[in-house]
Amino acid sequence: MSADTAQAVQALKFYIDNRLVRFILKRFISKCERDGKSRLEVALELFSGVRDDACFICKHVAHPLVSRIIARSGGALGASEEAMKEKFKDPYWRRGLVSVIKGIVKYGVRKPFTPGAPFLIVWDITARCNLRCKHCYSTAGAPLPRELSTEEALKVVRDLADMGVAAIAFSGGEPLLRPDFFEIVNAVRDNGIFPALATNATLITREVAKKLKEAGVGFVQISLDGANAATHDSFRGVKGAFERTVAGIRNCVNEGLFVEVSCTITRFNYAEVDQILDLCEELGVNWFMMFNFIPTGRGRFIVENDLSPEEREEVLRKLWKRMKSSSSLSVLSTAPQFARVALQAEEVDMTVVPTHFYNMNLPGRLRSLSEFVGGCGAGRCYAAIEPEGDIQPCVFFPLTVGNVRESPFSEVWDTSEVFWDLRDREKLKGGCGSCQYKYVCGGCRARAYGYFGDYLAPDPGCIINAKDWRELTANLEVKRAVEAKIRETL
C-alpha cells in the first residue's frame, strides 16, 4: 500500500462510513458491462479526465458521488482537486484506491486494513528453474505436471482484472523459462494490472531487458544472496550464477527498469550485509529488500542456519541506519518487525516508518497509519497463486485455501476462513498476541506456520519471542543428536 493510499484510508473513512453512501457505493463495486470496468473505476477515470464518455449511471450517478468523496478526502489530506486529478491519471493508483473504497464498503474500516481486492498477487507461474537454491520455498527445478495452460492463465488474468487486483508479480521457479511468459505479461498490462517480475536474472541479457521494458514490466526484483561469487553461488547451487545475476542487474538498470535486489539473510551471508548494500549502490538499483528466511520447501533443510532473534534484530537496526543515511537506495524488509525496530529507535522525530513492502514518509501520523497498513499482509493485502492454480496466503506459506481452476479468486478472497483469521490480530497467540506492536507488525505468519504448523502462533524470529526460539533450537539439537545416534548404530 503506498503512502498516499494509506492516508486515503483514514480520510475516506469519514465520508464512506455514512450508511447511505455505503449503500449506494455497494452498487458501484460491480463491473459495468457497457464500460468494461467497475463503476468505481469508471467514475475515477471520469474524475481524472482520462475518459469523457460512460453509461448514464457511471456518468451521472457514480461520477458525481465519487468525485465529491475524492475532493473532500483530498482536502483532508491537504491536496487540491487538480492534484488529485493528476494523481488518478495513473491507472494503478486508480485501481489501488478503488480497492481501498471497496474494502471499506464491504468490510468497514478495520485495523489493520483489508482492501476489497489484493493490492498484489505473487504468481508462481512455473516451478521450472535453472538454479538449485538451498532455501527455495517451492523446491523448484522441473515443471509440475499440471501447471496452468496459457489459456487458463489468461482466464485468471481476466478474473483478477475484474476483481480489481492492482499488481501481479510473476515468480517461480524462474518465470522467464516459461515459453508463454511475455504473452501472459502482455495480457496483464492490457487488462490494466501492473506487471512485475521476480527473477534470478541469469537469463536477462540486454535484449531480454529491453523486451521487459517494452512489455510494460514496471518492477524487477532480482535475487542476490552474497556480495561475491563464493557466497552467492554456494547458496544458489550453480557455479557462475553470481556473474550472470550481476550482469542481469546491470542490464535492467541500463534499460531504465525499476530494480529491487532481494536477499534472504541467513547465517550463510549474515556477515556480508554491508558489502551487499554497497554493491547495490554501486550497481544503481532502486531498492534493497531483506527477505525473511522461511523453513519451507527446500529451505526446511537449512533451518539451523536461520538467524536468531538477536541476530535479526541487529540486522534490522543496521538496515534502518543504512536507510536513513543512503540518498540513493531505499531499504526494506519482509520481516514485519522492521516497523517495530524503527518505531522504537525513533519515537520522537520519526518521519519514515518501514511497513511491509513500503516505506511511508508521513511526519506526525506514522503510528496510526502504520497500524492501518499493518505489517504482515499475507491473505490480507496480498496472496499467492501456485503453478497448478492453488491459492495460498503467500508464496512462503504452503497452505492451500482454494484453486483458481475450481473457484474465482474473488470468492476465495471474500470467504476463506484462513484469510479472515490472518486479518484478525486479536486471534494471535503468545508474544505476538500480547505485543503492543501487533497492528504495526503482527509477526511473520509464514514463519509461525513453518516452525509451529500454526499460522496464529508467535513468530520465533522476533526478539520478543526469544524464549520460543530457544525452545525450538533446543528441540532441533535433540533431534539432530538422535539422528546421529541412529546413523552410528546402522
Short mmCIF file of C-alpha atoms in Angstrom, two decimals:
data_model
loop_
_atom_site.label_atom_id
_atom_site.label_comp_id
_atom_site.label_asym_id
_atom_site.label_seq_id
_atom_site.Cartn_x
_atom_site.Cartn_y
_atom_site.Cartn_z
CA MET A 1 0.00 0.00 0.00
CA SER A 2 1.52 3.34 -0.97
CA ALA A 3 1.80 6.26 1.44
CA ASP A 4 -0.93 8.15 -0.43
CA THR A 5 -3.20 5.11 -0.27
CA ALA A 6 -2.56 4.73 3.46
CA GLN A 7 -3.51 8.35 4.04
CA ALA A 8 -6.59 7.88 1.90
CA VAL A 9 -7.78 5.04 4.15
CA GLN A 10 -8.12 7.43 7.08
CA ALA A 11 -9.57 10.32 5.12
CA LEU A 12 -12.06 8.21 3.17
CA LYS A 13 -13.34 6.63 6.37
CA PHE A 14 -15.15 9.80 7.35
CA TYR A 15 -17.06 10.00 4.07
CA ILE A 16 -17.76 6.35 3.34
CA ASP A 17 -18.87 5.29 6.81
CA ASN A 18 -22.19 7.05 6.18
CA ARG A 19 -24.80 4.28 5.78
CA LEU A 20 -26.49 5.82 2.76
CA VAL A 21 -23.18 6.46 0.99
CA ARG A 22 -22.02 2.90 1.67
CA PHE A 23 -25.35 1.52 0.45
CA ILE A 24 -25.00 3.41 -2.84
CA LEU A 25 -21.32 2.59 -3.27
CA LYS A 26 -22.03 -1.12 -2.87
CA ARG A 27 -23.96 -0.85 -6.14
CA PHE A 28 -20.86 0.62 -7.80
CA ILE A 29 -18.46 -2.19 -6.88
CA SER A 30 -19.67 -4.47 -9.66
CA LYS A 31 -18.47 -4.33 -13.25
CA CYS A 32 -20.32 -2.10 -15.69
CA GLU A 33 -20.85 -4.27 -18.77
CA ARG A 34 -21.13 -1.27 -21.06
CA ASP A 35 -17.91 0.42 -19.85
CA GLY A 36 -15.95 -2.77 -19.12
CA LYS A 37 -14.76 -1.87 -15.59
CA SER A 38 -16.20 -1.43 -12.13
CA ARG A 39 -18.36 1.67 -11.85
CA LEU A 40 -15.96 2.99 -9.18
CA GLU A 41 -13.03 2.80 -11.59
CA VAL A 42 -15.04 4.37 -14.40
CA ALA A 43 -16.03 7.20 -12.06
CA LEU A 44 -12.36 7.80 -11.18
CA GLU A 45 -11.46 7.85 -14.89
CA LEU A 46 -14.14 10.49 -15.46
CA PHE A 47 -12.90 12.45 -12.44
CA SER A 48 -9.27 12.45 -13.64
CA GLY A 49 -10.19 13.26 -17.25
CA VAL A 50 -8.77 10.11 -18.86
CA ARG A 51 -12.31 9.21 -20.02
CA ASP A 52 -15.07 11.54 -21.29
CA ASP A 53 -17.82 9.07 -22.12
CA ALA A 54 -19.62 6.49 -20.00
CA CYS A 55 -23.04 4.97 -19.47
CA PHE A 56 -25.72 7.06 -17.78
CA ILE A 57 -25.30 5.50 -14.31
CA CYS A 58 -21.49 5.74 -14.32
CA LYS A 59 -21.50 9.31 -15.65
CA HIS A 60 -24.44 10.87 -13.84
CA VAL A 61 -24.69 8.84 -10.61
CA ALA A 62 -21.34 7.20 -9.74
CA HIS A 63 -19.14 10.04 -11.05
CA PRO A 64 -20.66 12.90 -9.02
CA LEU A 65 -20.70 10.87 -5.78
CA VAL A 66 -17.14 9.53 -6.15
CA SER A 67 -15.85 12.95 -7.23
CA ARG A 68 -17.34 14.51 -4.08
CA ILE A 69 -15.75 11.86 -1.86
CA ILE A 70 -12.34 12.21 -3.53
CA ALA A 71 -12.42 16.01 -3.46
CA ARG A 72 -13.31 16.05 0.25
CA SER A 73 -10.69 13.39 1.05
CA GLY A 74 -8.11 15.37 -0.88
CA GLY A 75 -8.95 18.44 1.15
CA ALA A 76 -8.42 16.44 4.35
CA LEU A 77 -5.01 15.43 3.02
CA GLY A 78 -4.09 18.98 2.01
CA ALA A 79 -4.24 18.15 -1.70
CA SER A 80 -6.07 20.28 -4.26
CA GLU A 81 -8.68 18.83 -6.59
CA GLU A 82 -6.32 19.36 -9.52
CA ALA A 83 -3.55 17.48 -7.71
CA MET A 84 -5.93 14.60 -7.04
CA LYS A 85 -6.98 14.51 -10.69
CA GLU A 86 -3.36 14.36 -11.74
CA LYS A 87 -2.71 11.52 -9.30
CA PHE A 88 -5.61 9.46 -10.63
CA LYS A 89 -4.36 9.61 -14.20
CA ASP A 90 -2.12 6.74 -13.15
CA PRO A 91 -4.22 3.57 -13.78
CA TYR A 92 -2.53 1.61 -10.99
CA TRP A 93 -3.19 4.36 -8.46
CA ARG A 94 -6.84 4.32 -9.54
CA ARG A 95 -7.01 0.57 -9.01
CA GLY A 96 -5.39 0.87 -5.60
CA LEU A 97 -7.87 3.48 -4.41
CA VAL A 98 -10.83 1.56 -5.86
CA SER A 99 -9.66 -1.39 -3.75
CA VAL A 100 -9.45 0.85 -0.68
CA ILE A 101 -13.01 2.14 -1.21
CA LYS A 102 -14.23 -1.35 -1.98
CA GLY A 103 -12.63 -2.68 1.21
CA ILE A 104 -14.25 -0.01 3.39
CA VAL A 105 -17.64 -0.56 1.74
CA LYS A 106 -17.51 -4.37 2.07
CA TYR A 107 -15.67 -4.88 5.34
CA GLY A 108 -15.66 -1.50 7.12
CA VAL A 109 -12.54 0.24 8.42
CA ARG A 110 -10.50 -2.48 10.08
CA LYS A 111 -7.19 -2.36 11.91
CA PRO A 112 -5.11 -3.43 10.09
CA PHE A 113 -6.90 -2.54 6.89
CA THR A 114 -8.29 -5.13 4.44
CA PRO A 115 -8.78 -3.94 0.83
CA GLY A 116 -11.60 -5.16 -1.39
CA ALA A 117 -9.08 -6.92 -3.62
CA PRO A 118 -5.43 -7.77 -3.00
CA PHE A 119 -3.05 -4.98 -3.95
CA LEU A 120 -0.60 -7.66 -5.08
CA ILE A 121 -0.77 -11.23 -6.33
CA VAL A 122 2.54 -13.10 -6.37
CA TRP A 123 2.06 -15.73 -9.06
CA ASP A 124 4.48 -18.64 -9.27
CA ILE A 125 3.89 -19.16 -12.96
CA THR A 126 6.14 -22.24 -13.20
CA ALA A 127 8.25 -24.48 -10.98
CA ARG A 128 10.87 -24.80 -13.73
CA CYS A 129 14.21 -23.27 -12.74
CA ASN A 130 17.82 -23.19 -13.90
CA LEU A 131 19.24 -22.87 -10.34
CA ARG A 132 19.06 -25.11 -7.25
CA CYS A 133 18.83 -22.70 -4.33
CA LYS A 134 19.30 -24.06 -0.80
CA HIS A 135 16.42 -22.00 0.56
CA CYS A 136 13.92 -22.37 -2.33
CA TYR A 137 10.38 -22.28 -0.96
CA SER A 138 8.96 -24.12 -3.99
CA THR A 139 11.70 -26.77 -4.36
CA ALA A 140 11.93 -25.54 -7.96
CA GLY A 141 13.70 -27.40 -10.74
CA ALA A 142 11.41 -29.34 -13.07
CA PRO A 143 7.97 -28.03 -14.14
CA LEU A 144 4.99 -29.54 -12.34
CA PRO A 145 2.76 -31.91 -14.33
CA ARG A 146 -0.43 -29.80 -14.21
CA GLU A 147 0.82 -26.22 -14.47
CA LEU A 148 -1.83 -23.82 -15.75
CA SER A 149 -2.01 -23.71 -19.54
CA THR A 150 -1.73 -20.45 -21.46
CA GLU A 151 -5.50 -20.35 -21.89
CA GLU A 152 -6.10 -21.00 -18.19
CA ALA A 153 -3.52 -18.37 -17.20
CA LEU A 154 -5.14 -15.76 -19.45
CA LYS A 155 -8.53 -16.53 -17.90
CA VAL A 156 -7.04 -15.99 -14.43
CA VAL A 157 -5.65 -12.63 -15.58
CA ARG A 158 -9.11 -11.52 -16.73
CA ASP A 159 -10.69 -12.68 -13.45
CA LEU A 160 -8.09 -10.80 -11.38
CA ALA A 161 -8.59 -7.69 -13.50
CA ASP A 162 -12.37 -7.83 -12.99
CA MET A 163 -11.78 -8.25 -9.26
CA GLY A 164 -9.66 -5.09 -9.17
CA VAL A 165 -6.19 -6.50 -8.41
CA ALA A 166 -3.64 -3.70 -8.81
CA ALA A 167 -0.40 -5.64 -9.43
CA ILE A 168 0.80 -9.12 -10.34
CA ALA A 169 4.39 -10.18 -9.63
CA PHE A 170 5.45 -13.24 -11.61
CA SER A 171 7.74 -15.60 -9.73
CA GLY A 172 8.60 -19.28 -9.79
CA GLY A 173 10.79 -21.16 -10.38
CA GLU A 174 12.22 -18.88 -12.97
CA PRO A 175 9.35 -17.16 -14.83
CA LEU A 176 11.48 -16.39 -17.90
CA LEU A 177 11.75 -20.13 -18.59
CA ARG A 178 8.03 -20.32 -19.31
CA PRO A 179 7.63 -20.08 -23.13
CA ASP A 180 4.42 -18.01 -22.97
CA PHE A 181 5.71 -15.61 -20.27
CA PHE A 182 5.58 -12.48 -22.42
CA GLU A 183 2.13 -13.37 -23.78
CA ILE A 184 0.80 -13.53 -20.22
CA VAL A 185 2.63 -10.32 -19.22
CA ASN A 186 1.12 -8.50 -22.19
CA ALA A 187 -2.34 -9.66 -21.10
CA VAL A 188 -1.72 -8.37 -17.58
CA ARG A 189 -0.67 -4.97 -18.94
CA ASP A 190 -3.58 -4.81 -21.38
CA ASN A 191 -6.04 -5.56 -18.57
CA GLY A 192 -4.81 -2.57 -16.58
CA ILE A 193 -2.83 -4.51 -13.97
CA PHE A 194 0.74 -3.50 -13.06
CA PRO A 195 3.14 -6.31 -14.15
CA ALA A 196 6.24 -7.11 -12.07
CA LEU A 197 8.85 -9.85 -12.20
CA ALA A 198 10.78 -11.76 -9.52
CA THR A 199 13.77 -13.46 -11.14
CA ASN A 200 17.29 -14.75 -10.59
CA ALA A 201 18.28 -12.51 -13.57
CA THR A 202 20.69 -15.08 -15.02
CA LEU A 203 18.69 -15.04 -18.27
CA ILE A 204 18.32 -11.26 -18.55
CA THR A 205 20.51 -10.24 -21.46
CA ARG A 206 20.34 -6.70 -22.86
CA GLU A 207 17.75 -7.95 -25.37
CA VAL A 208 15.60 -9.54 -22.65
CA ALA A 209 15.80 -6.36 -20.52
CA LYS A 210 14.64 -4.33 -23.49
CA LYS A 211 11.78 -6.77 -24.10
CA LEU A 212 10.71 -6.49 -20.45
CA LYS A 213 10.64 -2.72 -20.76
CA GLU A 214 8.60 -2.87 -23.97
CA ALA A 215 6.14 -5.30 -22.35
CA GLY A 216 5.44 -2.75 -19.60
CA VAL A 217 7.11 -4.62 -16.74
CA GLY A 218 7.45 -1.80 -14.23
CA PHE A 219 9.34 -3.56 -11.44
CA VAL A 220 12.02 -6.26 -11.46
CA GLN A 221 13.01 -8.00 -8.24
CA ILE A 222 16.34 -9.81 -8.54
CA SER A 223 17.70 -12.29 -6.01
CA LEU A 224 21.27 -11.75 -4.83
CA ASP A 225 22.41 -13.70 -1.79
CA GLY A 226 26.02 -12.65 -1.42
CA ALA A 227 28.49 -9.88 -2.13
CA ASN A 228 30.73 -12.29 -4.02
CA ALA A 229 30.58 -15.38 -6.20
CA ALA A 230 31.64 -17.78 -3.46
CA THR A 231 28.69 -16.95 -1.19
CA HIS A 232 26.04 -16.42 -3.85
CA ASP A 233 26.92 -19.47 -5.95
CA SER A 234 27.05 -21.81 -2.95
CA PHE A 235 23.59 -20.53 -1.95
CA ARG A 236 22.19 -20.79 -5.48
CA GLY A 237 23.69 -24.20 -6.27
CA VAL A 238 25.18 -23.33 -9.67
CA LYS A 239 28.69 -22.08 -10.38
CA GLY A 240 28.78 -18.81 -12.31
CA ALA A 241 25.33 -17.68 -11.12
CA PHE A 242 26.75 -14.58 -9.41
CA GLU A 243 28.38 -13.17 -12.54
CA ARG A 244 25.25 -13.78 -14.63
CA THR A 245 22.97 -12.27 -11.95
CA VAL A 246 25.10 -9.13 -11.64
CA ALA A 247 25.13 -8.82 -15.44
CA GLY A 248 21.33 -9.15 -15.42
CA ILE A 249 21.04 -6.41 -12.80
CA ARG A 250 23.23 -4.10 -14.88
CA ASN A 251 21.16 -4.79 -17.99
CA CYS A 252 17.92 -3.94 -16.17
CA VAL A 253 19.35 -0.76 -14.65
CA ASN A 254 20.76 0.34 -18.02
CA GLU A 255 17.37 -0.23 -19.64
CA GLY A 256 15.72 2.06 -17.10
CA LEU A 257 13.73 -0.64 -15.29
CA PHE A 258 12.90 -0.16 -11.61
CA VAL A 259 15.16 -2.71 -9.88
CA GLU A 260 14.94 -4.17 -6.40
CA VAL A 261 17.63 -6.55 -5.15
CA SER A 262 16.24 -9.11 -2.72
CA CYS A 263 18.41 -11.06 -0.31
CA THR A 264 17.42 -13.84 2.08
CA ILE A 265 19.58 -13.22 5.14
CA THR A 266 20.78 -16.34 6.96
CA ARG A 267 23.99 -17.29 8.72
CA PHE A 268 25.43 -18.05 5.27
CA ASN A 269 25.55 -14.34 4.38
CA TYR A 270 24.86 -12.55 7.67
CA ALA A 271 28.37 -11.07 7.78
CA GLU A 272 28.10 -9.65 4.26
CA VAL A 273 25.09 -7.36 4.66
CA ASP A 274 27.12 -4.14 4.46
CA GLN A 275 29.03 -5.34 1.38
CA ILE A 276 25.80 -6.42 -0.33
CA LEU A 277 24.31 -2.98 0.30
CA ASP A 278 27.49 -1.35 -1.06
CA LEU A 279 27.22 -3.49 -4.18
CA CYS A 280 23.57 -2.48 -4.63
CA GLU A 281 24.50 1.21 -4.50
CA GLU A 282 27.37 0.62 -6.92
CA LEU A 283 25.04 -1.14 -9.37
CA GLY A 284 22.50 1.69 -9.15
CA VAL A 285 19.49 -0.36 -8.05
CA ASN A 286 16.47 1.42 -6.56
CA TRP A 287 15.57 -0.77 -3.60
CA PHE A 288 17.15 -3.41 -1.38
CA MET A 289 14.80 -5.94 0.23
CA MET A 290 15.85 -8.21 3.09
CA PHE A 291 13.77 -11.36 2.88
CA ASN A 292 12.95 -13.40 5.95
CA PHE A 293 14.17 -16.98 5.81
CA ILE A 294 11.12 -19.29 5.89
CA PRO A 295 11.54 -23.00 6.70
CA THR A 296 9.55 -24.39 3.80
CA GLY A 297 10.26 -26.23 0.57
CA ARG A 298 13.97 -26.92 0.10
CA GLY A 299 14.60 -24.42 2.89
CA ARG A 300 13.41 -26.90 5.51
CA PHE A 301 16.83 -28.49 5.38
CA ILE A 302 18.76 -25.40 6.47
CA VAL A 303 16.67 -24.30 9.45
CA GLU A 304 19.75 -24.45 11.70
CA ASN A 305 21.17 -21.57 9.64
CA ASP A 306 18.28 -19.21 10.33
CA LEU A 307 19.14 -16.03 12.22
CA SER A 308 18.49 -15.96 15.95
CA PRO A 309 16.12 -13.22 17.19
CA GLU A 310 19.15 -11.27 18.42
CA GLU A 311 20.90 -11.52 15.05
CA ARG A 312 17.75 -10.48 13.17
CA GLU A 313 17.32 -7.50 15.49
CA GLU A 314 20.92 -6.47 14.80
CA VAL A 315 20.45 -6.74 11.02
CA LEU A 316 17.20 -4.78 11.09
CA ARG A 317 18.78 -1.99 13.12
CA LYS A 318 21.67 -1.91 10.66
CA LEU A 319 19.24 -1.70 7.73
CA TRP A 320 17.33 1.12 9.44
CA LYS A 321 20.53 3.15 9.90
CA ARG A 322 21.52 2.48 6.30
CA MET A 323 18.13 3.56 5.01
CA LYS A 324 18.42 6.87 6.87
CA SER A 325 21.94 7.55 5.62
CA SER A 326 21.55 6.49 1.96
CA SER A 327 20.28 9.03 -0.54
CA SER A 328 20.06 6.61 -3.45
CA LEU A 329 18.96 3.25 -2.02
CA SER A 330 15.66 2.53 -0.28
CA VAL A 331 15.96 -0.32 2.23
CA LEU A 332 13.01 -2.58 3.03
CA SER A 333 12.32 -5.96 4.60
CA THR A 334 9.67 -8.65 4.54
CA ALA A 335 10.36 -9.04 8.27
CA PRO A 336 7.37 -7.15 9.73
CA GLN A 337 9.45 -6.41 12.85
CA PHE A 338 11.28 -3.78 10.79
CA ALA A 339 8.50 -1.29 11.57
CA ARG A 340 8.70 -2.02 15.28
CA VAL A 341 12.50 -1.64 15.26
CA ALA A 342 12.17 1.73 13.51
CA LEU A 343 9.44 2.99 15.81
CA GLN A 344 11.45 2.06 18.89
CA ALA A 345 14.59 3.69 17.53
CA GLU A 346 12.96 6.98 16.50
CA GLU A 347 9.91 7.52 18.69
CA VAL A 348 10.21 11.32 18.88
CA ASP A 349 11.32 12.69 15.50
CA MET A 350 10.17 9.89 13.22
CA THR A 351 9.32 10.89 9.65
CA VAL A 352 9.56 7.50 7.90
CA VAL A 353 8.36 4.10 9.05
CA PRO A 354 9.13 0.90 7.11
CA THR A 355 5.99 -1.12 6.60
CA HIS A 356 5.62 -4.43 4.80
CA PHE A 357 6.94 -3.77 1.26
CA TYR A 358 6.76 0.04 1.53
CA ASN A 359 8.44 2.84 3.48
CA MET A 360 5.89 5.52 4.44
CA ASN A 361 7.00 9.15 4.67
CA LEU A 362 4.26 10.77 6.75
CA PRO A 363 5.56 13.03 9.51
CA GLY A 364 3.36 13.22 12.57
CA ARG A 365 0.90 10.48 11.55
CA LEU A 366 3.10 7.43 11.29
CA ARG A 367 1.99 5.28 14.20
CA SER A 368 -1.74 5.46 13.44
CA LEU A 369 -1.28 4.99 9.69
CA SER A 370 1.23 2.16 10.06
CA GLU A 371 -1.38 0.34 12.17
CA PHE A 372 -3.78 0.50 9.21
CA VAL A 373 -1.11 -0.80 6.80
CA GLY A 374 -0.46 -3.45 9.38
CA GLY A 375 2.81 -5.35 8.84
CA CYS A 376 2.37 -8.90 7.55
CA GLY A 377 -0.12 -8.75 4.69
CA ALA A 378 -0.47 -12.47 3.89
CA GLY A 379 -4.10 -13.15 2.97
CA ARG A 380 -4.92 -9.52 3.72
CA CYS A 381 -3.15 -7.17 1.27
CA TYR A 382 -1.66 -9.82 -0.96
CA ALA A 383 -1.88 -13.53 -1.74
CA ALA A 384 -0.25 -16.13 -3.96
CA ILE A 385 -1.14 -18.40 -6.86
CA GLU A 386 0.95 -21.53 -7.38
CA PRO A 387 1.87 -23.13 -10.76
CA GLU A 388 -1.02 -25.60 -10.70
CA GLY A 389 -3.54 -22.97 -9.60
CA ASP A 390 -3.52 -23.39 -5.83
CA ILE A 391 -4.25 -20.21 -3.84
CA GLN A 392 -2.12 -19.54 -0.73
CA PRO A 393 -1.81 -16.64 1.74
CA CYS A 394 1.72 -16.02 0.38
CA VAL A 395 4.32 -17.94 -1.59
CA PHE A 396 6.22 -18.84 1.60
CA PHE A 397 3.06 -20.10 3.28
CA PRO A 398 2.16 -23.52 1.75
CA LEU A 399 -1.41 -23.74 2.98
CA THR A 400 -3.88 -24.16 0.13
CA VAL A 401 -7.16 -22.28 0.60
CA GLY A 402 -8.57 -22.75 -2.91
CA ASN A 403 -7.69 -23.27 -6.56
CA VAL A 404 -8.34 -20.94 -9.48
CA ARG A 405 -9.47 -23.91 -11.58
CA GLU A 406 -12.28 -24.55 -9.11
CA SER A 407 -13.32 -21.14 -7.73
CA PRO A 408 -12.93 -17.50 -8.76
CA PHE A 409 -10.15 -15.83 -6.77
CA SER A 410 -12.63 -13.18 -5.59
CA GLU A 411 -14.77 -15.86 -3.92
CA VAL A 412 -11.78 -17.22 -2.01
CA TRP A 413 -10.71 -13.69 -1.03
CA ASP A 414 -14.13 -12.99 0.48
CA THR A 415 -14.83 -16.33 2.15
CA SER A 416 -11.59 -18.12 3.16
CA GLU A 417 -11.56 -18.77 6.91
CA VAL A 418 -7.76 -18.81 6.85
CA PHE A 419 -7.65 -15.37 5.24
CA TRP A 420 -10.09 -13.98 7.80
CA ASP A 421 -8.04 -15.46 10.64
CA LEU A 422 -4.95 -13.74 9.26
CA ARG A 423 -6.82 -10.41 9.07
CA ASP A 424 -7.79 -10.54 12.76
CA ARG A 425 -4.85 -9.63 15.01
CA GLU A 426 -6.94 -10.38 18.10
CA LYS A 427 -6.52 -14.10 17.31
CA LEU A 428 -2.70 -14.05 17.52
CA LYS A 429 -1.16 -16.20 20.24
CA GLY A 430 1.76 -15.86 22.62
CA GLY A 431 4.04 -12.85 22.45
CA CYS A 432 2.59 -11.68 19.12
CA GLY A 433 -0.93 -11.62 20.57
CA SER A 434 0.04 -9.52 23.61
CA CYS A 435 2.51 -7.25 21.78
CA GLN A 436 1.76 -3.50 21.67
CA TYR A 437 3.04 -3.51 18.08
CA LYS A 438 0.74 -6.25 16.80
CA TYR A 439 -1.17 -3.90 14.49
CA VAL A 440 2.05 -2.44 13.08
CA CYS A 441 3.81 -5.80 12.77
CA GLY A 442 1.79 -8.91 13.59
CA GLY A 443 4.81 -11.18 13.13
CA CYS A 444 5.55 -13.22 10.02
CA ARG A 445 2.66 -15.64 9.72
CA ALA A 446 4.59 -17.83 7.25
CA ARG A 447 7.36 -18.31 9.83
CA ALA A 448 4.81 -19.16 12.52
CA TYR A 449 3.30 -21.76 10.19
CA GLY A 450 6.70 -23.08 9.07
CA TYR A 451 8.02 -23.55 12.60
CA PHE A 452 4.87 -24.45 14.58
CA GLY A 453 2.36 -25.60 11.96
CA ASP A 454 0.07 -22.90 13.38
CA TYR A 455 -0.25 -19.61 11.49
CA LEU A 456 -1.52 -17.83 14.62
CA ALA A 457 1.47 -18.87 16.74
CA PRO A 458 4.19 -16.36 17.71
CA ASP A 459 6.86 -15.54 15.14
CA PRO A 460 10.00 -17.13 16.66
CA GLY A 461 12.26 -14.71 14.77
CA CYS A 462 11.32 -11.72 16.94
CA ILE A 463 13.30 -10.67 20.00
CA ILE A 464 10.02 -10.51 21.93
CA ASN A 465 9.58 -14.26 21.29
CA ALA A 466 13.20 -15.24 22.03
CA LYS A 467 12.02 -17.87 24.54
CA ASP A 468 10.08 -19.67 21.79
CA TRP A 469 13.20 -19.59 19.60
CA ARG A 470 15.39 -21.11 22.33
CA GLU A 471 12.89 -23.94 22.82
CA LEU A 472 12.78 -24.59 19.07
CA THR A 473 16.56 -24.72 18.71
CA ALA A 474 16.90 -26.96 21.78
CA ASN A 475 14.42 -29.40 20.25
CA LEU A 476 16.30 -29.22 16.95
CA GLU A 477 19.58 -30.07 18.68
CA VAL A 478 17.95 -33.07 20.38
CA LYS A 479 16.54 -34.23 17.05
CA ARG A 480 19.94 -33.91 15.35
CA ALA A 481 21.62 -35.86 18.19
CA VAL A 482 19.05 -38.68 17.91
CA GLU A 483 19.51 -38.84 14.14
CA ALA A 484 23.30 -39.00 14.55
CA LYS A 485 22.97 -41.83 17.10
CA ILE A 486 20.74 -43.80 14.74
CA ARG A 487 23.28 -43.41 11.93
CA GLU A 488 26.05 -44.68 14.25
CA THR A 489 24.09 -47.82 15.16
CA LEU A 490 23.39 -48.53 11.48
#
